[in-house]
Amino acid sequence: MAEPTTNIPATKPSFIPHQVKEEKVLSPWMEAWQSFRKNKAALFGLGLVIFFILLAIFADFLAPYGFKEQNMANKHLSPSAAHWFGTDEFGRDILSRIIYGARISLTVGFGAVAGSVVFGSGLGILAGYYGKWVDGIISRCFDILLAFPSILLAIAIVAMLGPSLRNALIAIAIINVPTFGRLVRSRVLSVKEEEYIVAARAIGMKDNRILIHHVLPNSMAPIIVQGSLAIATAIIEAAALGFLGLGAQPPSPEWGKMLADSKDFIINAPWTVFFPGIAIVLTVLGFNLIGDGLRDALDPRMKN
C-alpha cells in the first residue's frame, strides 16, 4: 500500500537578496570637498581667489598698459574708456598696476605662509612629540615671538634687514611661525597618544617614520584651515609694510605702496586710493571665506 503523498506548497523566501545597493564610501578628503561645495560663501571666496590668481598668471596679456609706463600729460585722469580705473600722479594706468600687483600680493601671501607652515609645523611637531626640554625650549621661543605685536615685530625685522619685498616676505613668515607651531603642537599632543601611534612604537618603527607617515598626515586639517586664513593676514601685513615704505619699492605696483603713494590725492583723485583698496579687500575676503568653508568641512564638530 503506497503511502499517501502530501503536496507541500512552495513558500517564497521572506527576503530575496536581489541587487543590494551598496553605499559608496567616500574618503575623508572627498567627504570634506562635498561639504565644501555645499557652502555657497566658500565657493564665492574660491571664485574670488581664482579670479585674482588668473589675473596674476596672465597679467602680461590682460593689462592694457605696462605698470611702469608713464605719461605726465595724462596724470590723474578719471576712469574712462581709455583708462578704466583712471591714472595716478605719473599718468600710469591704475588697472594695469592692480593686475600686476596681484602677482606681488599673492606671491607674498603664498610664499610667507609656506615658510611659516614648514618651520612652524616642523617645530610644533618636535615640541609636541618629544616633549620635556625640547618642548620647553621651542615653546618659550614661541612665547617670546608672540609677546610682540605682529606688525611691530615685522617692522623691526624689515628695519634690520632693509626695506625690500623679499625682506618683507621673510618678516611676515617669521611672525606667523608661532601660530602654526602652537597649533600643530596641540594637535600632536593628542595624536601621539592614539593607539596606532603606540602600536607603531611597539613594533619598533623609528620616530622619523612615525612623524612623517602618521603624525603629520593626521595634523594636516588644522594646518590647511589656518593656512588659508593666514594668507589673507599675510596680504594685509604686506600691504601695511608697503604703505610704510618697508615693503616693495617703487616702481613696483604693490597694492599697499599704491595706497601710500595716493594718500595725498584722496580728495582730488579718490580713484587712485579706491581701486587698490578694493583689490586688497576682495582678495582678503576670498581667502577668509575659503578658510571658513574649510573649517566647516574639516572640523568633525561642525558636521551634522
XYZ file of C-alpha atoms in Angstrom:
304
model
C 0.000 0.000 0.000
C 1.534 3.275 -1.110
C 1.975 5.976 1.404
C -0.250 8.979 0.796
C 1.640 11.909 -0.584
C 1.043 15.368 0.724
C 1.510 18.386 -1.504
C 3.522 20.928 0.434
C 3.083 24.312 -1.183
C 6.323 26.084 -2.027
C 6.859 29.091 0.149
C 8.677 32.176 -1.057
C 11.597 33.276 0.961
C 10.859 36.240 3.117
C 13.961 38.031 1.770
C 15.495 37.724 -1.641
C 18.961 39.240 -1.887
C 18.303 40.887 -5.226
C 20.569 43.733 -6.316
C 21.584 45.041 -2.931
C 22.644 48.627 -3.475
C 25.986 49.285 -1.900
C 26.504 52.701 -0.451
C 29.595 54.372 -1.819
C 32.138 55.153 0.854
C 33.958 58.440 0.342
C 37.444 59.183 1.579
C 37.696 61.856 4.300
C 39.089 64.382 1.805
C 36.326 63.698 -0.739
C 33.756 63.999 2.022
C 35.290 67.334 3.020
C 35.165 68.503 -0.610
C 31.480 67.538 -0.856
C 30.796 69.539 2.292
C 32.830 72.483 0.997
C 30.864 72.527 -2.262
C 27.616 72.998 -0.362
C 28.928 76.197 1.236
C 27.966 78.999 -1.168
C 30.008 81.611 0.664
C 33.108 79.425 0.458
C 32.560 78.849 -3.265
C 32.217 82.604 -3.759
C 35.518 83.095 -1.935
C 37.120 80.401 -4.069
C 35.887 82.205 -7.176
C 37.442 85.479 -5.989
C 40.781 83.835 -5.281
C 40.818 82.019 -8.629
C 39.999 85.313 -10.357
C 42.994 87.084 -8.816
C 45.258 84.095 -9.435
C 44.316 84.198 -13.113
C 44.992 87.946 -13.155
C 48.442 87.308 -11.731
C 49.254 84.492 -14.152
C 48.047 86.259 -17.305
C 48.944 89.816 -16.303
C 51.142 90.281 -19.389
C 48.164 89.549 -21.634
C 45.369 91.211 -19.619
C 46.985 94.517 -18.635
C 46.264 97.193 -21.276
C 49.464 99.095 -20.389
C 52.785 98.418 -18.736
C 52.831 99.018 -14.985
C 55.841 101.381 -15.371
C 54.508 103.192 -18.433
C 54.283 106.911 -17.599
C 52.592 109.800 -19.394
C 52.618 113.033 -17.387
C 50.105 114.562 -19.783
C 47.545 112.003 -18.555
C 48.120 112.245 -14.814
C 45.076 111.933 -12.545
C 42.647 111.150 -15.332
C 39.312 109.948 -14.011
C 38.040 106.480 -15.054
C 37.191 106.366 -18.757
C 37.121 104.007 -21.720
C 40.853 104.533 -22.255
C 41.710 104.010 -18.575
C 39.007 102.038 -16.803
C 40.360 102.752 -13.307
C 41.873 106.126 -14.142
C 45.532 107.136 -13.854
C 47.839 108.098 -10.988
C 50.111 111.088 -10.377
C 52.583 109.872 -13.030
C 49.950 109.112 -15.659
C 50.269 105.338 -15.126
C 47.217 103.188 -15.747
C 45.840 102.058 -12.372
C 44.087 98.984 -13.776
C 47.350 97.685 -15.218
C 49.176 98.296 -11.960
C 46.482 96.482 -9.974
C 46.661 93.498 -12.320
C 50.442 93.290 -11.994
C 50.146 93.976 -8.270
C 48.157 90.754 -7.889
C 51.383 88.875 -8.623
C 53.187 90.610 -5.790
C 50.444 90.275 -3.179
C 49.745 86.611 -3.946
C 53.459 85.802 -4.070
C 53.970 87.341 -0.654
C 50.840 85.669 0.719
C 51.625 82.161 -0.509
C 55.390 82.443 -0.001
C 55.227 83.777 3.547
C 52.612 81.234 4.637
C 54.551 78.378 3.011
C 57.630 79.328 5.019
C 55.580 79.670 8.204
C 53.944 76.283 7.666
C 57.241 74.494 7.036
C 59.154 75.914 10.001
C 56.212 76.336 12.366
C 54.827 72.855 11.744
C 58.259 71.280 12.000
C 58.971 72.932 15.345
C 55.458 72.194 16.589
C 55.776 68.507 15.752
C 59.112 68.244 17.545
C 57.781 70.070 20.605
C 54.597 68.029 20.827
C 56.103 64.628 20.088
C 59.276 64.700 22.156
C 58.104 66.994 24.968
C 60.316 67.632 28.017
C 63.211 70.049 27.415
C 62.628 70.128 23.641
C 59.062 71.309 24.195
C 60.236 73.791 26.815
C 62.799 75.494 24.590
C 60.588 75.652 21.481
C 57.514 76.808 23.405
C 59.466 79.602 25.109
C 60.711 80.788 21.702
C 57.096 80.875 20.507
C 56.070 82.825 23.604
C 58.799 85.411 23.022
C 57.698 85.998 19.426
C 54.036 86.190 20.441
C 54.849 88.748 23.138
C 55.314 91.415 20.446
C 52.504 92.835 18.302
C 52.878 91.118 14.942
C 53.029 94.218 12.759
C 55.575 95.909 15.076
C 57.739 92.800 15.016
C 57.535 92.720 11.222
C 58.552 96.394 11.059
C 61.513 95.716 13.333
C 62.679 92.754 11.258
C 62.417 94.671 7.974
C 64.151 97.677 9.523
C 67.101 95.421 10.444
C 67.210 93.589 7.102
C 66.456 96.601 4.914
C 63.303 97.665 3.036
C 62.509 95.271 0.190
C 59.815 92.860 -0.907
C 61.979 89.837 -0.114
C 62.707 91.038 3.406
C 59.027 91.827 3.947
C 58.195 88.251 2.949
C 60.781 86.918 5.414
C 59.426 89.112 8.206
C 55.828 88.013 7.593
C 56.899 84.372 7.567
C 58.737 84.755 10.884
C 55.879 86.430 12.736
C 53.484 83.643 11.664
C 55.729 80.739 12.719
C 54.450 80.667 16.355
C 50.834 80.493 15.198
C 51.402 77.307 13.216
C 53.853 75.926 15.768
C 51.446 76.119 18.696
C 48.553 74.855 16.581
C 50.482 71.785 15.424
C 51.953 71.177 18.868
C 48.491 70.961 20.448
C 47.367 68.596 17.704
C 50.406 66.355 18.077
C 49.924 66.118 21.839
C 46.576 64.415 21.251
C 47.582 62.387 18.183
C 50.657 60.804 19.747
C 48.520 59.100 22.399
C 46.368 57.307 19.804
C 46.533 53.521 19.680
C 48.050 53.347 16.194
C 50.962 55.533 17.317
C 51.511 53.327 20.366
C 51.364 50.248 18.123
C 53.883 51.777 15.717
C 56.303 52.349 18.571
C 55.709 48.817 19.850
C 56.771 47.226 16.559
C 59.968 49.272 16.522
C 59.083 51.936 13.933
C 61.528 54.820 14.005
C 60.427 58.245 15.171
C 61.038 59.933 11.812
C 58.725 57.460 10.052
C 56.065 57.883 12.727
C 56.252 61.665 12.401
C 56.140 61.702 8.594
C 53.683 58.870 7.915
C 51.341 59.095 10.903
C 51.597 62.273 12.961
C 51.916 64.820 10.156
C 49.068 63.493 7.929
C 46.701 63.449 10.917
C 47.607 67.051 11.731
C 47.002 68.449 8.245
C 43.369 69.566 8.675
C 44.042 72.435 11.128
C 47.160 73.415 9.152
C 45.131 73.773 5.944
C 42.434 75.846 7.633
C 44.903 78.126 9.400
C 46.998 78.405 6.249
C 44.126 79.736 4.156
C 43.319 82.322 6.826
C 46.995 83.213 7.244
C 47.333 84.043 3.537
C 44.713 86.762 3.982
C 46.585 88.101 7.008
C 49.896 87.998 5.131
C 48.453 90.049 2.264
C 47.246 92.696 4.739
C 50.627 92.735 6.504
C 52.445 93.066 3.169
C 50.177 95.972 2.254
C 50.849 97.594 5.636
C 54.615 97.270 5.189
C 54.310 98.596 1.655
C 52.248 101.530 2.913
C 55.021 102.357 5.388
C 57.659 102.127 2.657
C 59.231 98.969 4.099
C 57.918 96.501 1.541
C 58.035 96.629 -2.239
C 59.925 99.655 -3.537
C 58.997 101.959 -6.474
C 58.051 101.469 -9.230
C 56.738 98.078 -8.076
C 52.903 98.052 -8.289
C 52.320 96.604 -4.820
C 48.824 97.472 -3.605
C 49.904 98.848 -0.211
C 52.554 101.015 -1.863
C 49.939 102.274 -4.327
C 47.794 103.378 -1.378
C 50.749 105.149 0.226
C 51.615 106.987 -2.988
C 47.992 108.106 -3.472
C 47.059 109.117 0.079
C 47.780 112.804 -0.657
C 45.319 112.786 -3.562
C 42.372 111.136 -1.836
C 40.214 114.269 -2.251
C 41.122 115.309 -5.793
C 41.637 111.814 -7.233
C 39.822 109.308 -4.981
C 40.004 106.538 -7.596
C 43.753 106.256 -7.008
C 43.004 105.016 -3.479
C 39.661 103.309 -4.018
C 40.626 100.666 -6.570
C 43.816 99.375 -4.877
C 41.897 99.270 -1.598
C 39.069 97.280 -3.195
C 41.610 94.826 -4.640
C 43.021 94.193 -1.144
C 39.544 93.838 0.377
C 38.306 91.355 -2.236
C 41.435 89.210 -2.099
C 41.427 89.042 1.688
C 37.681 88.375 1.705
C 38.154 85.473 -0.699
C 40.766 83.753 1.463
C 38.754 84.350 4.637
C 35.645 82.777 3.100
C 37.708 79.802 1.922
C 39.152 79.425 5.420
C 35.694 79.455 6.999
C 34.467 76.892 4.479
C 37.454 74.622 5.081
C 36.955 74.864 8.832
C 33.323 73.793 8.497
C 34.243 70.976 6.110
C 37.240 69.569 8.000
C 36.115 70.019 11.602
C 34.062 66.975 12.681
C 32.309 69.094 15.319
C 30.779 71.274 12.582
C 29.138 68.327 10.821
C 25.573 67.259 11.442
